[in-house]
mmCIF file of C-alpha atoms and ligand atoms in Angstrom:
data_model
loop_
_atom_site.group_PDB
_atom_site.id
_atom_site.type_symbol
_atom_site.label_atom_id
_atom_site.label_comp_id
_atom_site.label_asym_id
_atom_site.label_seq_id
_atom_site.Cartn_x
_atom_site.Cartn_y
_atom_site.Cartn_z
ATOM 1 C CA UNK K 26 77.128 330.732 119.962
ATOM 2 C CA UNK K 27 78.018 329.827 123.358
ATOM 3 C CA UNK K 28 80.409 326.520 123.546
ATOM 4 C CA UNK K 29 80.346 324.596 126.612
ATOM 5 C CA UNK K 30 82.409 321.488 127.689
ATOM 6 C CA UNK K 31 79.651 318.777 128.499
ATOM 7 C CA UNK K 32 81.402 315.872 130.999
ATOM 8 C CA UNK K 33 80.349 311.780 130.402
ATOM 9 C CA UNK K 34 80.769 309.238 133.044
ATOM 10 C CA UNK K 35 83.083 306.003 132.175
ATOM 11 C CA UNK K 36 82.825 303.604 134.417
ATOM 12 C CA UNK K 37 84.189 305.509 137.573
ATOM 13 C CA UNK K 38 86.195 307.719 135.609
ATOM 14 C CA UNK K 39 85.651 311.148 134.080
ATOM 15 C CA UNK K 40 86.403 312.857 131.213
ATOM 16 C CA UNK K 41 85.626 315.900 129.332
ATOM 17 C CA UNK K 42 84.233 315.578 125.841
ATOM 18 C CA UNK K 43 84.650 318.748 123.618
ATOM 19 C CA UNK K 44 81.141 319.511 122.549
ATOM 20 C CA UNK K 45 82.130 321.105 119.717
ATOM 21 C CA UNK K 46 83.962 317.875 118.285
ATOM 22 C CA UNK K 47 80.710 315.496 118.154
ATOM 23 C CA UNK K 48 83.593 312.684 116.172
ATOM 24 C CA UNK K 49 84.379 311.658 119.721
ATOM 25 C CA UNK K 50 80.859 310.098 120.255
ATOM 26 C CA UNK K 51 79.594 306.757 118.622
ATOM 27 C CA UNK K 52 77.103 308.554 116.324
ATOM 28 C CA UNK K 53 76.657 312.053 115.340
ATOM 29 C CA UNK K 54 74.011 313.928 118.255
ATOM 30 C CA UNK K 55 71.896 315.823 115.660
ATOM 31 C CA UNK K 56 71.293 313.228 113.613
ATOM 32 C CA UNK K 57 69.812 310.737 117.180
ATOM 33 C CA UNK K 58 67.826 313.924 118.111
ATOM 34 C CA UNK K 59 66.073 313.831 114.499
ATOM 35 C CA UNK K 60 65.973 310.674 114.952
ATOM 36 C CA UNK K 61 64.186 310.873 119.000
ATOM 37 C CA UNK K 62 62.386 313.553 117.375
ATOM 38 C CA UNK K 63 60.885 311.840 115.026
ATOM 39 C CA UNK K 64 59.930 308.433 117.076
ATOM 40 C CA UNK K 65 58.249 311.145 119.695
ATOM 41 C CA UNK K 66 55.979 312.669 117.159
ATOM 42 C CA UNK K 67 54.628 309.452 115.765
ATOM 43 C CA UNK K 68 53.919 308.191 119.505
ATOM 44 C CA UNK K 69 52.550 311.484 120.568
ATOM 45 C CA UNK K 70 50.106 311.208 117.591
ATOM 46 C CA UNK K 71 49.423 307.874 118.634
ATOM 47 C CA UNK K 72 48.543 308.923 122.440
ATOM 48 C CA UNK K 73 46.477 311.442 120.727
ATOM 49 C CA UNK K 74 44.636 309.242 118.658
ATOM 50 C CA UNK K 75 43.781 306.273 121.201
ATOM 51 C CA UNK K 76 43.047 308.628 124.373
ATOM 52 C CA UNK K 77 40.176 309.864 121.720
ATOM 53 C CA UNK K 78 38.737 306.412 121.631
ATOM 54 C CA UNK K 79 39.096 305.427 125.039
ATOM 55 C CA UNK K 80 41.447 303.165 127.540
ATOM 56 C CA UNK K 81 41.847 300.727 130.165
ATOM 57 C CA UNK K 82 44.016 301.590 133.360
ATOM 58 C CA UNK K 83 45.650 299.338 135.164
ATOM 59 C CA UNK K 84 47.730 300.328 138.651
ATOM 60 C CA UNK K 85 51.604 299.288 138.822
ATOM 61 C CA UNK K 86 53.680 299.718 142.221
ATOM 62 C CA UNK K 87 50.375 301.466 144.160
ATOM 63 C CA UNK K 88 46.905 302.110 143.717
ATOM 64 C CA UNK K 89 47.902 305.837 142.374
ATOM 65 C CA UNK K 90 50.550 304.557 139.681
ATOM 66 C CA UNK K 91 48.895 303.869 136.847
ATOM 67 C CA UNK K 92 49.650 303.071 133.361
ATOM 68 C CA UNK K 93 47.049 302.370 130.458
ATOM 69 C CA UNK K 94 46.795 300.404 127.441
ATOM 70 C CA UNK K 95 47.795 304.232 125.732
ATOM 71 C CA UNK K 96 51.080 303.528 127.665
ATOM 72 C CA UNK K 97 51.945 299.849 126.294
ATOM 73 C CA UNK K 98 50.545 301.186 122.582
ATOM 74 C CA UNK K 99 53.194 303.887 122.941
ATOM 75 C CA UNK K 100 56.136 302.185 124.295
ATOM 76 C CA UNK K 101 55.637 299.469 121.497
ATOM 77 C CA UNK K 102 55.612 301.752 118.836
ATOM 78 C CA UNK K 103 58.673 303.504 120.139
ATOM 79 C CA UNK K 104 60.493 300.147 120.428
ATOM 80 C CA UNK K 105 59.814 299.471 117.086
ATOM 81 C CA UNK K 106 60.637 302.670 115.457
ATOM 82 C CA UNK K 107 64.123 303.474 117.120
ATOM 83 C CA UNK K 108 65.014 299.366 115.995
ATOM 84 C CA UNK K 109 64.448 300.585 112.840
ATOM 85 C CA UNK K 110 66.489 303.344 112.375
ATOM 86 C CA UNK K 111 69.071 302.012 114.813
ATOM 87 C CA UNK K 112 69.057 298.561 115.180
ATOM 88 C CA UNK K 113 72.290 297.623 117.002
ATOM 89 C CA UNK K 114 71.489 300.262 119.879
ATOM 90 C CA UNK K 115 69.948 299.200 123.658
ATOM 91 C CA UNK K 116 66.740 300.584 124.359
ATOM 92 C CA UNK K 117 64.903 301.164 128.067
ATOM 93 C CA UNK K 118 61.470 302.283 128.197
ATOM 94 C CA UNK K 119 59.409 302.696 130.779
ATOM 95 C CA UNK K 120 56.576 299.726 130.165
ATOM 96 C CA UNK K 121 58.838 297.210 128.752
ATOM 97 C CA UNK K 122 62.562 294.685 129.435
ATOM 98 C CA UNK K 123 65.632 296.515 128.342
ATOM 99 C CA UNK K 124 66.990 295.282 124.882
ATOM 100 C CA UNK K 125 70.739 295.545 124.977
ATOM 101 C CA UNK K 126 73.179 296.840 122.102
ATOM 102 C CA UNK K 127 76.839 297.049 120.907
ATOM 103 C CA UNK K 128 77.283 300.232 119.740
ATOM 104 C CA UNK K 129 77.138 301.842 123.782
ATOM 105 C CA UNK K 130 74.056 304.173 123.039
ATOM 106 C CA UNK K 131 71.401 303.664 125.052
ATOM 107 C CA UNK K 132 67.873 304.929 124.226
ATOM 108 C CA UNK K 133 65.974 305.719 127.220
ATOM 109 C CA UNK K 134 62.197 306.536 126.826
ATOM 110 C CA UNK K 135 58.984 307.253 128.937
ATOM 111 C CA UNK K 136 55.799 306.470 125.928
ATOM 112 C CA UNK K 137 53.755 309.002 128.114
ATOM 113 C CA UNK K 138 55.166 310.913 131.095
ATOM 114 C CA UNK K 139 52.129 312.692 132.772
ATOM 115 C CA UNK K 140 50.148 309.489 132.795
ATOM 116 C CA UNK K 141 47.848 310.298 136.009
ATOM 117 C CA UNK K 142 47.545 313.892 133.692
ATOM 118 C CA UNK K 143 46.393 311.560 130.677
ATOM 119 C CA UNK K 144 44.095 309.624 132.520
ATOM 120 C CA UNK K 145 42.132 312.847 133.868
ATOM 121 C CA UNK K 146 42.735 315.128 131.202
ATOM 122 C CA UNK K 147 45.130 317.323 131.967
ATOM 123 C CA UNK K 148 47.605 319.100 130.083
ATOM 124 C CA UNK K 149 50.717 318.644 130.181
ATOM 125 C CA UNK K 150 51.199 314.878 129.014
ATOM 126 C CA UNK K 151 54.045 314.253 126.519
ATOM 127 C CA UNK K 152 56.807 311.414 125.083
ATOM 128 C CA UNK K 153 60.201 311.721 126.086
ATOM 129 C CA UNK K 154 62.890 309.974 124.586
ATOM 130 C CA UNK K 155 66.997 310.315 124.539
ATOM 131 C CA UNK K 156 70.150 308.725 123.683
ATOM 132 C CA UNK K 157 72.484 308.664 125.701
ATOM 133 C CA UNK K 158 76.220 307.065 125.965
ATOM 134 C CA UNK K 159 77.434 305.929 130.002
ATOM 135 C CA UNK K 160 73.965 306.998 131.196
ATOM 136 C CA UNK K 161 74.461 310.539 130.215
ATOM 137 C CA UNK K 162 72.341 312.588 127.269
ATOM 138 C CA UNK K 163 73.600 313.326 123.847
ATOM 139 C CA UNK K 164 70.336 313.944 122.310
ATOM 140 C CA UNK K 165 66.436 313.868 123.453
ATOM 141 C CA UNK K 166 63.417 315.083 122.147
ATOM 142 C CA UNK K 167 60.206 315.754 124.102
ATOM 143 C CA UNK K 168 56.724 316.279 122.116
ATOM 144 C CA UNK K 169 53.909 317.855 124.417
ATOM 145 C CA UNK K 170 50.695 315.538 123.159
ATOM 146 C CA UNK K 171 47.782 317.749 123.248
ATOM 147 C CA UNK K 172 49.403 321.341 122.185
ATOM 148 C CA UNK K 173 52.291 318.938 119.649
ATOM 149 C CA UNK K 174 54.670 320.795 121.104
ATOM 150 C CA UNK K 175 58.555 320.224 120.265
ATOM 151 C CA UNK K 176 61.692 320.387 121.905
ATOM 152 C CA UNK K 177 64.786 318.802 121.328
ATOM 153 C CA UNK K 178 68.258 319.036 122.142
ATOM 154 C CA UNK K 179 71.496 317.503 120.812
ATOM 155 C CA UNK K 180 75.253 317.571 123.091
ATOM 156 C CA UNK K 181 76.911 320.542 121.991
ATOM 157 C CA UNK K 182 74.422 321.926 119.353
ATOM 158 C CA UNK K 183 71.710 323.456 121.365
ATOM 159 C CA UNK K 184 68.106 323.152 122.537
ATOM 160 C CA UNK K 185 65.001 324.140 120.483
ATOM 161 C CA UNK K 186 61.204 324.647 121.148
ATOM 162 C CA UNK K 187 60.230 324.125 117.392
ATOM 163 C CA UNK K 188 62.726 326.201 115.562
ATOM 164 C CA UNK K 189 63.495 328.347 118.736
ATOM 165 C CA UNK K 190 66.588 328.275 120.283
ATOM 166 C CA UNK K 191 66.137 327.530 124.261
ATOM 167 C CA UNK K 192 68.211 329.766 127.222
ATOM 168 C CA UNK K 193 67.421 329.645 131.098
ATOM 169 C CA UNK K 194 66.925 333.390 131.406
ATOM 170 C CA UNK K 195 68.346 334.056 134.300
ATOM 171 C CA UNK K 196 68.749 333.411 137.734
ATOM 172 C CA UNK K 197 66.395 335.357 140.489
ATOM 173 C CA UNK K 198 67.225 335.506 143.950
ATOM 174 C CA UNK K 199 65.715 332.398 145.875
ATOM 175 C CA UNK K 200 63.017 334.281 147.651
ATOM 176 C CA UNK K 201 62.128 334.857 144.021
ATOM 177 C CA UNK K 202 62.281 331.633 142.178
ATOM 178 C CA UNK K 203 59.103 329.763 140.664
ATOM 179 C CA UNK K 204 60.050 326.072 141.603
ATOM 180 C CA UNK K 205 58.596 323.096 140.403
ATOM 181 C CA UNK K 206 58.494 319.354 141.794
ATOM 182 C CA UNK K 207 56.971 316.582 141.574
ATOM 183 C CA UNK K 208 55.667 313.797 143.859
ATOM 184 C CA UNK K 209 56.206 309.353 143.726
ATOM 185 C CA UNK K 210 54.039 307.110 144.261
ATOM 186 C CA UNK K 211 55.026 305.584 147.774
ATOM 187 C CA UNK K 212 52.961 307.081 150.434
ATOM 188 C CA UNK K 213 55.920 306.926 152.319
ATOM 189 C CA UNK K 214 57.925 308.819 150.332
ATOM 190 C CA UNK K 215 55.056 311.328 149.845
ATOM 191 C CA UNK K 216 55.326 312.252 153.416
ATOM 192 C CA UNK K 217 58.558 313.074 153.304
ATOM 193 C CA UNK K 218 58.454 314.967 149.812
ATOM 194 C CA UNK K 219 55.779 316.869 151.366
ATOM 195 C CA UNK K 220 57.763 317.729 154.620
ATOM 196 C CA UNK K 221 60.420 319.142 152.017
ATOM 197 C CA UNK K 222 57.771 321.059 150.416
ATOM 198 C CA UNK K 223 56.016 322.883 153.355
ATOM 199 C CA UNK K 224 60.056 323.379 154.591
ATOM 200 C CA UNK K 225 60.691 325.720 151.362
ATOM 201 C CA UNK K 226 57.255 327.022 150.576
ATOM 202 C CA UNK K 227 58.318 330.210 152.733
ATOM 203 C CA UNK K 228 61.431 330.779 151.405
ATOM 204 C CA UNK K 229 60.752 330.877 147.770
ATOM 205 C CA UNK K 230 58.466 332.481 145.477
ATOM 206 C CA UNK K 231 55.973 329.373 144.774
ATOM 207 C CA UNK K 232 55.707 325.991 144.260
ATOM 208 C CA UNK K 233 53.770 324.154 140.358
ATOM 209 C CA UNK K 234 53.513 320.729 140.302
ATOM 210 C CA UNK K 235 52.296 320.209 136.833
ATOM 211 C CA UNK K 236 52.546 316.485 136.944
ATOM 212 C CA UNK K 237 55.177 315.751 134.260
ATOM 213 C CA UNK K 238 58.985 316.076 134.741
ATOM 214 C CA UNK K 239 59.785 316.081 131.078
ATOM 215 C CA UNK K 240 57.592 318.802 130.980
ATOM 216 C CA UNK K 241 59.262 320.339 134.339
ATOM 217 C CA UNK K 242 62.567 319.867 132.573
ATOM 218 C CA UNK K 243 61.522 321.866 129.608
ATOM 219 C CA UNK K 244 60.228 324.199 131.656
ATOM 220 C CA UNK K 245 63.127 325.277 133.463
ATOM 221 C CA UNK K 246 64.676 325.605 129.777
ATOM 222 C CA UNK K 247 62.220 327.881 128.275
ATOM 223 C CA UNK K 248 61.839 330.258 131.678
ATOM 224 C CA UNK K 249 58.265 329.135 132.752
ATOM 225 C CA UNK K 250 59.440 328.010 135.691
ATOM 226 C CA UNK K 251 62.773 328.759 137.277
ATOM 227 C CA UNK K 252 63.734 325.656 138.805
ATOM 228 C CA UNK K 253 62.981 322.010 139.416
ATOM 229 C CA UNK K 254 63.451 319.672 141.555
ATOM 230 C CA UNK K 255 62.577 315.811 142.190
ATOM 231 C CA UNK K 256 63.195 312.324 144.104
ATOM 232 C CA UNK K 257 62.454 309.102 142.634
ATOM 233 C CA UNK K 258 62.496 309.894 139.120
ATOM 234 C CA UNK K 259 63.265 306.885 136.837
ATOM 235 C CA UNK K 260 65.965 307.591 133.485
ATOM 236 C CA UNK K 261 62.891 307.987 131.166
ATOM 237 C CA UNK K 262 61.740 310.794 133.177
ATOM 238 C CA UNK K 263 64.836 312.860 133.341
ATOM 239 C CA UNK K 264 67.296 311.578 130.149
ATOM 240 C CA UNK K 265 65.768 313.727 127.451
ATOM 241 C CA UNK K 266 64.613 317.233 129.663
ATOM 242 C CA UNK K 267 68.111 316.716 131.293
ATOM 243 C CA UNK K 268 69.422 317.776 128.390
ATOM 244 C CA UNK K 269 67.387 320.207 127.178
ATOM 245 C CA UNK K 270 68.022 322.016 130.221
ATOM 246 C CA UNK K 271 71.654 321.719 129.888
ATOM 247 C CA UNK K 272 72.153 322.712 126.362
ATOM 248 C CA UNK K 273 69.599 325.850 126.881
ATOM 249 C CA UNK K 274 72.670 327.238 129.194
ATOM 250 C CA UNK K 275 71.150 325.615 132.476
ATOM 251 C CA UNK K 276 72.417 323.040 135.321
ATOM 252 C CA UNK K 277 71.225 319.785 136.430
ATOM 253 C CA UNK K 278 72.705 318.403 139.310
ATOM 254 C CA UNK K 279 72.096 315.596 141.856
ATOM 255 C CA UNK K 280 70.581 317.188 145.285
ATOM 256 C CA UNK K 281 73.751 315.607 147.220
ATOM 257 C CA UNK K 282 75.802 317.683 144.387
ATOM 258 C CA UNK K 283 77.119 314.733 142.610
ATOM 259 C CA UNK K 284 75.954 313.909 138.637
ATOM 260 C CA UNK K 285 72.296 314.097 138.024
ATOM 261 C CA UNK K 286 70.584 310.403 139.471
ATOM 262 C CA UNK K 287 67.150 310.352 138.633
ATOM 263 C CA UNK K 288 66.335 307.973 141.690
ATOM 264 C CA UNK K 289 68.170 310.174 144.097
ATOM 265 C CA UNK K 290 66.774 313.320 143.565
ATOM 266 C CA UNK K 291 67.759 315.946 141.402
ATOM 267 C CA UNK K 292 67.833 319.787 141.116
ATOM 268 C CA UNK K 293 67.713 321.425 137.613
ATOM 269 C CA UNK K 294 68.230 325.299 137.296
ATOM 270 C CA UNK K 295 70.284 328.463 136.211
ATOM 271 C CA UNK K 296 73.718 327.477 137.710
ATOM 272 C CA UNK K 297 73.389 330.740 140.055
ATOM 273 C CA UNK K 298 70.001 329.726 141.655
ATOM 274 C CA UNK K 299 71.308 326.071 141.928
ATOM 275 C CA UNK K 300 73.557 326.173 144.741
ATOM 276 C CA UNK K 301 71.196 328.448 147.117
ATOM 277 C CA UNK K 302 68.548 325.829 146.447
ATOM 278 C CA UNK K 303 70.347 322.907 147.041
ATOM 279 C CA UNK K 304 71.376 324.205 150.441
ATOM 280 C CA UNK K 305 67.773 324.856 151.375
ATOM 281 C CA UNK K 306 66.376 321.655 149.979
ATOM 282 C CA UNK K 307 68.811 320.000 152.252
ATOM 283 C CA UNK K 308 68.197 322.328 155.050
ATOM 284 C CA UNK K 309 64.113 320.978 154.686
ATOM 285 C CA UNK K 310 65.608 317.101 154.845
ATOM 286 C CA UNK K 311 65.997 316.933 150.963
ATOM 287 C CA UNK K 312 69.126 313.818 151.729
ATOM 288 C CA UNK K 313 66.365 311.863 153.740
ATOM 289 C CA UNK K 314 63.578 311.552 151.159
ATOM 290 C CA UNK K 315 64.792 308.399 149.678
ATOM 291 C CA UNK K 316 65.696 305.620 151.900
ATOM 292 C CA UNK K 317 68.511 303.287 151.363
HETATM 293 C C1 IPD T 415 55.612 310.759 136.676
HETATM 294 C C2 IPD T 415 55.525 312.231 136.340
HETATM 295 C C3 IPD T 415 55.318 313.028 137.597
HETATM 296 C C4 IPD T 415 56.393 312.782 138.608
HETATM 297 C C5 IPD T 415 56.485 311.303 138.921
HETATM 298 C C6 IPD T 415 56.730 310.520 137.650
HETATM 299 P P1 IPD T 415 54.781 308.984 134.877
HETATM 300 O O1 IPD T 415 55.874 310.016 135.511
HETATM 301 O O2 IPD T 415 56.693 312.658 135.694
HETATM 302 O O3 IPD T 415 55.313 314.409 137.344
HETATM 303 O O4 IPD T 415 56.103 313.503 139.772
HETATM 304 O O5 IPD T 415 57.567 311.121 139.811
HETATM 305 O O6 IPD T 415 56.793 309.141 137.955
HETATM 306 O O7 IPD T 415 54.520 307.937 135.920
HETATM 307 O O8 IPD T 415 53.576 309.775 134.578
HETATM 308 O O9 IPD T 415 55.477 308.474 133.690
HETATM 309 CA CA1 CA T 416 55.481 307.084 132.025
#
């Protein structure tokens, strides 16, 4: 099996963290992704359960962001699942305040990501949660709601699709690549994402929007797509597909090239198709999509 050095961030500071020596993180990364694993499935069953009995939807930042009582149901039972099994870690979730820790891992989790998918009825829709140390991964899961399907990644040991262990195929030349993104809720920012958009649409093979970037993420880790990229995220929609991507042998990167920053747009591929995207995305004004 493949062993890859996986870097943290400190502070300002880097440093390389042997992946296959988990002793040098706060808690051991297979046993938070059985533990994200399990807190996804129980609030994936929920989502399944209470979408079957209806909801009420209620807009957040604009009319087309939406969250629904599903959402709050989700996030609560999250919050109180992870503070039992670790109740001296921080948690951020989407729909509620941060809780801080002391033991300097983070949970990060969106209760559904997909939610305008939800609302309507489209697949994909799942939970996404991950732990993470400095704002970087060590473990995630993310359970797909209507099909209950698994993945799950821990540093250093690997990503899975149920028992299946994930790699990014391979890397096709750009004019070839299936490329996924996504689009915020800020008509402003819409414009500009779709500028980006009809910039690359003739230099590539195609473009999905499926409407979740967990479910992007995972994606680009099982080879259904062959990359994706997206401005504006927040941490629950990247921390657990992040990596799941990077322990199935792929990269994530910021679009500017620096570490991956869910607000500022990021690119998530096989490390050969990474680069040549990058430089169109920033040929089609990928650096101006969010403003400062
Ligand atoms: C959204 C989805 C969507 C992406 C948006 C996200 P939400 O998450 O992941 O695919 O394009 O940027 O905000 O709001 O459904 O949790
Ligand atoms: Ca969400």
């Amino acid at each position: 099996m493949e062993q890859r050095p996986s870097r943290l961030a400190l502070g300002m500071a880097f440093f390389d963290i042997d992946a296959s020596s988990p002793t040098d993180l706060p808690a051991d990364a297979q046993e938070l992704a059985t533990v994200a694993l399990r807190v996804a499935v129980s609030a994936a069953d929920l989502v399944r359960d209470r979408r079957a009995h209806g909801f009420g939807v209620d807009t957040k930042s604009t009319v087309t962001d939406m969250v629904t009582d599903v959402d709050r149901a989700s996030d609560a039972l999250i919050r109180e699942l992870l503070t039992q099994a670790r109740p001296h870690d921080g948690i951020v979730t989407e729909e509620d305040d941060d809780i801080s820790g002391s033991t300097g891992i983070v949970w990060i989790a969106d209760p559904i990501d997909g939610t305008t998918n939800f609302v309507y009825g489209h697949r994909p829709y799942q939970v996404a949660i991950a732990a993470t140390v400095d704002g970087r991964p060590i473990a995630g899961a993310v359970v797909e709601v209507e099909s209950n399907d698994r993945y799950h990644a821990a540093l250093g040991a690997g990503s899975y699709r149920g028992c299946v262990r994930l790699r990014v195929p391979y890397a096709p030349p750009l004019e070839r690549a299936l490329v996924a993104t996504g689009f915020g809720y800020s008509p402003e920012r819409r414009s500009r994402q779709a500028r980006v958009v009809a910039g690359i649409i003739t230099d590539i093979r195609d473009i999905r929007r499926l409407g979740a970037a967990a479910f992007d993420l995972c994606s680009v880790a099982a080879g259904r797509v062959d990359a994706y990229y997206e401005h504006g995220l927040g941490p629950w929609d990247l921390a657990a597909g992040e990596l799941i991507v990077t322990e199935a042998g792929g990269a994530v990167e910021g679009i500017d090239g620096g570490l991956p920053d869910a607000y500022r747009g990021i690119i998530a591929a096989h490390r050969d198709l990474l680069g040549p995207l990058r430089e169109l995305l920033i040929a089609n004004g990928a650096l101006e999509v969010i403003d400062n």
